[in-house]
Amino acid sequence: MTSPEPAELPSDAGGSAARSAHMFQGLRRGRRGRGGGGEPTVVPEAEFRSYYGRPVLKAPVWEWKIAAYLFCGGLAAGSSVVAAGADLTNRPALRRSSRLGALGALLASLYFLVSDLGRPARFHHMLRVFKPTSPMSVGTWILSAFGAGAGAAAVSEMVPARWRGTWPARLLRRLARPLGVSAAATAPGVASYTAVLLSHTAVPGWSEVRDELPFVFVGSAAASGGGFGMLCAPVAEAGPARAFAAVGAAGELVASRVMEHRLGLVGEVYREGHVGRLRRASEALTVAGLAGTLLVAHRSRAGAAASGLALLAGSALQRFGVFEAGVASTKDPKYVVVPQRERLDAKNGAKTT
């Protein structure tokens, strides 16, 4: 007598069997204990999902204008440093172009910021108090101090010739140098406070790079400021701009590589997809601009302009890449959960040792 053929399984039996095998996967591997053995587990491997497929964090509501604000603020800071150096070394063409560039970039950055916020009064409200523990409060005051010095120095360059003999114009001309130097002194704060502001959010793509991002932004600001000076000033006067651009570009490249190397899992959002293409383009342009600055910018006006444009474009793409990476990191729960668990495990391990 032959055994009967097995009845057909229901259509979902295969899926149920697979789920059961997945749940009891610990029976094969076990949970390692001190003696090498362990107890089986019926807990399935973690899958980083959220209710109804929604992300754990809400994506930032900021638009591309904030990325443009980051770039223009860095350009204003870098240009003010170049302008102060040109003023102290008697390079009038470089001083004039850099002062005007700093003012123009500052006004553009304020436009992008206010346009995205939608309510200009919010900036005014930040000046009612000074809160050292708030990056936004400190940054607002730094930006205000920077803007006063950079603006006055730039206005001194725009006084018409027929008015330069008047006492207000003479007074402004005498104050232009100390005001320009004061703007240069606050420029590092302007270039870096936005990095601190971003990294003090819950966005993994920004909070996980809190130690390296200020160096990336400062290097990017120096590269763009020096590049702008090379683009606008004669080769004979652009020596300080070339030196500043080279140091900034090299610092940006090194800091960016260190940042990506230390990111761990969250580094995926910086290397893949649209963000990865932005950052690779940024690095290529910055490398090209640095090479041109060192090799041809001191001999050729066209070479200096091309190198300056490459550095400006690389700096802009750097800011847009960082901004887009932060937005992308909020869309997958694993970028939130895994780093938190790693920090918790490291903390618990330190307590037990």
PDB file of C-alpha atoms in Angstrom, residues 106-236:
ATOM      1  CA  LEU A 106      26.573  88.842   2.098  1.00  0.00           C
ATOM      2  CA  LEU A 107      23.475  90.497   0.624  1.00  0.00           C
ATOM      3  CA  ALA A 108      22.795  87.399  -1.464  1.00  0.00           C
ATOM      4  CA  SER A 109      23.105  85.126   1.561  1.00  0.00           C
ATOM      5  CA  LEU A 110      20.669  87.297   3.527  1.00  0.00           C
ATOM      6  CA  TYR A 111      18.234  87.237   0.628  1.00  0.00           C
ATOM      7  CA  PHE A 112      18.319  83.435   0.398  1.00  0.00           C
ATOM      8  CA  LEU A 113      17.956  83.066   4.166  1.00  0.00           C
ATOM      9  CA  VAL A 114      15.055  85.499   4.517  1.00  0.00           C
ATOM     10  CA  SER A 115      13.384  84.140   1.388  1.00  0.00           C
ATOM     11  CA  ASP A 116      13.413  80.607   2.766  1.00  0.00           C
ATOM     12  CA  LEU A 117      12.296  81.644   6.249  1.00  0.00           C
ATOM     13  CA  GLY A 118       9.481  83.671   4.750  1.00  0.00           C
ATOM     14  CA  ARG A 119       9.398  86.169   7.622  1.00  0.00           C
ATOM     15  CA  PRO A 120      12.251  88.709   7.775  1.00  0.00           C
ATOM     16  CA  ALA A 121      11.307  89.651  11.340  1.00  0.00           C
ATOM     17  CA  ARG A 122      12.661  86.326  12.544  1.00  0.00           C
ATOM     18  CA  PHE A 123      16.196  87.613  12.001  1.00  0.00           C
ATOM     19  CA  HIS A 124      15.404  90.751  13.989  1.00  0.00           C
ATOM     20  CA  HIS A 125      13.964  88.671  16.823  1.00  0.00           C
ATOM     21  CA  MET A 126      17.278  86.824  17.185  1.00  0.00           C
ATOM     22  CA  LEU A 127      18.972  90.104  18.131  1.00  0.00           C
ATOM     23  CA  ARG A 128      16.792  90.673  21.175  1.00  0.00           C
ATOM     24  CA  VAL A 129      18.850  88.259  23.284  1.00  0.00           C
ATOM     25  CA  PHE A 130      22.296  86.676  23.255  1.00  0.00           C
ATOM     26  CA  LYS A 131      22.286  82.990  24.125  1.00  0.00           C
ATOM     27  CA  PRO A 132      25.773  81.406  24.093  1.00  0.00           C
ATOM     28  CA  THR A 133      24.337  77.881  24.087  1.00  0.00           C
ATOM     29  CA  SER A 134      22.383  78.518  20.869  1.00  0.00           C
ATOM     30  CA  PRO A 135      24.343  78.283  17.581  1.00  0.00           C
ATOM     31  CA  MET A 136      21.618  80.301  15.892  1.00  0.00           C
ATOM     32  CA  SER A 137      21.831  83.128  18.424  1.00  0.00           C
ATOM     33  CA  VAL A 138      25.640  83.250  18.350  1.00  0.00           C
ATOM     34  CA  GLY A 139      25.656  83.037  14.566  1.00  0.00           C
ATOM     35  CA  THR A 140      23.191  85.902  14.241  1.00  0.00           C
ATOM     36  CA  TRP A 141      25.375  88.181  16.328  1.00  0.00           C
ATOM     37  CA  ILE A 142      28.550  87.124  14.482  1.00  0.00           C
ATOM     38  CA  LEU A 143      26.844  87.776  11.148  1.00  0.00           C
ATOM     39  CA  SER A 144      25.666  91.191  12.336  1.00  0.00           C
ATOM     40  CA  ALA A 145      29.153  92.206  13.481  1.00  0.00           C
ATOM     41  CA  PHE A 146      30.649  90.919  10.244  1.00  0.00           C
ATOM     42  CA  GLY A 147      28.080  92.677   8.100  1.00  0.00           C
ATOM     43  CA  ALA A 148      28.702  96.075   9.688  1.00  0.00           C
ATOM     44  CA  GLY A 149      32.442  95.953   9.022  1.00  0.00           C
ATOM     45  CA  ALA A 150      32.256  94.378   5.577  1.00  0.00           C
ATOM     46  CA  GLY A 151      29.456  96.704   4.489  1.00  0.00           C
ATOM     47  CA  ALA A 152      31.200  99.905   5.572  1.00  0.00           C
ATOM     48  CA  ALA A 153      34.473  98.844   3.935  1.00  0.00           C
ATOM     49  CA  ALA A 154      32.660  98.093   0.673  1.00  0.00           C
ATOM     50  CA  VAL A 155      30.716 101.358   0.716  1.00  0.00           C
ATOM     51  CA  SER A 156      34.013 103.262   1.005  1.00  0.00           C
ATOM     52  CA  GLU A 157      34.986 101.776  -2.372  1.00  0.00           C
ATOM     53  CA  MET A 158      31.786 103.043  -4.026  1.00  0.00           C
ATOM     54  CA  VAL A 159      31.983 106.722  -3.063  1.00  0.00           C
ATOM     55  CA  PRO A 160      31.873 108.815  -6.283  1.00  0.00           C
ATOM     56  CA  ALA A 161      34.991 110.816  -7.069  1.00  0.00           C
ATOM     57  CA  ARG A 162      33.239 114.171  -6.680  1.00  0.00           C
ATOM     58  CA  TRP A 163      32.302 113.349  -3.089  1.00  0.00           C
ATOM     59  CA  ARG A 164      35.614 111.960  -1.892  1.00  0.00           C
ATOM     60  CA  GLY A 165      36.781 115.345  -0.624  1.00  0.00           C
ATOM     61  CA  THR A 166      33.864 115.737   1.778  1.00  0.00           C
ATOM     62  CA  TRP A 167      34.398 115.058   5.467  1.00  0.00           C
ATOM     63  CA  PRO A 168      32.004 112.047   5.626  1.00  0.00           C
ATOM     64  CA  ALA A 169      33.861 110.402   2.746  1.00  0.00           C
ATOM     65  CA  ARG A 170      37.259 111.123   4.342  1.00  0.00           C
ATOM     66  CA  LEU A 171      36.053 109.735   7.672  1.00  0.00           C
ATOM     67  CA  LEU A 172      34.686 106.612   5.997  1.00  0.00           C
ATOM     68  CA  ARG A 173      37.961 106.116   4.135  1.00  0.00           C
ATOM     69  CA  ARG A 174      39.917 106.280   7.394  1.00  0.00           C
ATOM     70  CA  LEU A 175      37.581 103.821   9.072  1.00  0.00           C
ATOM     71  CA  ALA A 176      37.534 101.407   6.134  1.00  0.00           C
ATOM     72  CA  ARG A 177      40.758  99.647   7.091  1.00  0.00           C
ATOM     73  CA  PRO A 178      39.935  98.911  10.760  1.00  0.00           C
ATOM     74  CA  LEU A 179      36.384  97.976   9.806  1.00  0.00           C
ATOM     75  CA  GLY A 180      37.655  95.678   7.066  1.00  0.00           C
ATOM     76  CA  VAL A 181      40.090  94.035   9.468  1.00  0.00           C
ATOM     77  CA  SER A 182      37.310  93.568  12.011  1.00  0.00           C
ATOM     78  CA  ALA A 183      35.212  91.849   9.343  1.00  0.00           C
ATOM     79  CA  ALA A 184      38.138  89.566   8.535  1.00  0.00           C
ATOM     80  CA  ALA A 185      38.512  88.772  12.239  1.00  0.00           C
ATOM     81  CA  THR A 186      34.905  87.576  12.453  1.00  0.00           C
ATOM     82  CA  ALA A 187      35.027  85.816   9.074  1.00  0.00           C
ATOM     83  CA  PRO A 188      36.048  82.390  10.484  1.00  0.00           C
ATOM     84  CA  GLY A 189      32.965  82.492  12.698  1.00  0.00           C
ATOM     85  CA  VAL A 190      30.753  83.376   9.733  1.00  0.00           C
ATOM     86  CA  ALA A 191      32.242  80.531   7.687  1.00  0.00           C
ATOM     87  CA  SER A 192      31.906  77.897  10.421  1.00  0.00           C
ATOM     88  CA  TYR A 193      28.811  78.765  12.458  1.00  0.00           C
ATOM     89  CA  THR A 194      26.498  77.328   9.802  1.00  0.00           C
ATOM     90  CA  ALA A 195      28.305  73.988  10.114  1.00  0.00           C
ATOM     91  CA  VAL A 196      27.764  74.062  13.880  1.00  0.00           C
ATOM     92  CA  LEU A 197      24.133  74.979  13.328  1.00  0.00           C
ATOM     93  CA  LEU A 198      23.551  72.038  10.979  1.00  0.00           C
ATOM     94  CA  SER A 199      25.430  69.514  13.109  1.00  0.00           C
ATOM     95  CA  HIS A 200      23.403  70.372  16.218  1.00  0.00           C
ATOM     96  CA  THR A 201      20.216  69.060  14.623  1.00  0.00           C
ATOM     97  CA  ALA A 202      18.909  65.481  14.794  1.00  0.00           C
ATOM     98  CA  VAL A 203      19.652  64.937  11.093  1.00  0.00           C
ATOM     99  CA  PRO A 204      22.145  62.020  10.949  1.00  0.00           C
ATOM    100  CA  GLY A 205      23.937  63.271   7.838  1.00  0.00           C
ATOM    101  CA  TRP A 206      24.848  66.447   9.724  1.00  0.00           C
ATOM    102  CA  SER A 207      25.035  65.431  13.373  1.00  0.00           C
ATOM    103  CA  GLU A 208      27.422  62.551  12.640  1.00  0.00           C
ATOM    104  CA  VAL A 209      30.002  64.971  11.145  1.00  0.00           C
ATOM    105  CA  ARG A 210      29.911  67.617  13.852  1.00  0.00           C
ATOM    106  CA  ASP A 211      33.688  67.414  14.401  1.00  0.00           C
ATOM    107  CA  GLU A 212      34.752  67.652  10.748  1.00  0.00           C
ATOM    108  CA  LEU A 213      32.093  69.807   9.071  1.00  0.00           C
ATOM    109  CA  PRO A 214      33.376  73.177  10.401  1.00  0.00           C
ATOM    110  CA  PHE A 215      36.800  72.470   8.864  1.00  0.00           C
ATOM    111  CA  VAL A 216      35.170  71.555   5.551  1.00  0.00           C
ATOM    112  CA  PHE A 217      33.156  74.780   5.531  1.00  0.00           C
ATOM    113  CA  VAL A 218      36.087  76.989   6.525  1.00  0.00           C
ATOM    114  CA  GLY A 219      38.311  75.447   3.850  1.00  0.00           C
ATOM    115  CA  SER A 220      35.535  75.849   1.292  1.00  0.00           C
ATOM    116  CA  ALA A 221      35.076  79.507   2.257  1.00  0.00           C
ATOM    117  CA  ALA A 222      38.790  80.212   1.886  1.00  0.00           C
ATOM    118  CA  ALA A 223      38.912  78.474  -1.494  1.00  0.00           C
ATOM    119  CA  SER A 224      35.930  80.439  -2.811  1.00  0.00           C
ATOM    120  CA  GLY A 225      37.174  83.773  -1.452  1.00  0.00           C
ATOM    121  CA  GLY A 226      40.613  83.261  -2.943  1.00  0.00           C
ATOM    122  CA  GLY A 227      39.095  82.030  -6.189  1.00  0.00           C
ATOM    123  CA  PHE A 228      36.939  85.149  -6.456  1.00  0.00           C
ATOM    124  CA  GLY A 229      39.990  87.351  -5.941  1.00  0.00           C
ATOM    125  CA  MET A 230      41.882  85.475  -8.670  1.00  0.00           C
ATOM    126  CA  LEU A 231      38.914  85.878 -10.996  1.00  0.00           C
ATOM    127  CA  CYS A 232      38.529  89.642 -10.522  1.00  0.00           C
ATOM    128  CA  ALA A 233      41.997  91.045  -9.802  1.00  0.00           C
ATOM    129  CA  PRO A 234      45.057  91.376 -12.055  1.00  0.00           C
ATOM    130  CA  VAL A 235      47.643  88.620 -11.799  1.00  0.00           C
ATOM    131  CA  ALA A 236      50.226  91.048 -10.406  1.00  0.00           C
TER     132      ALA A 236
END
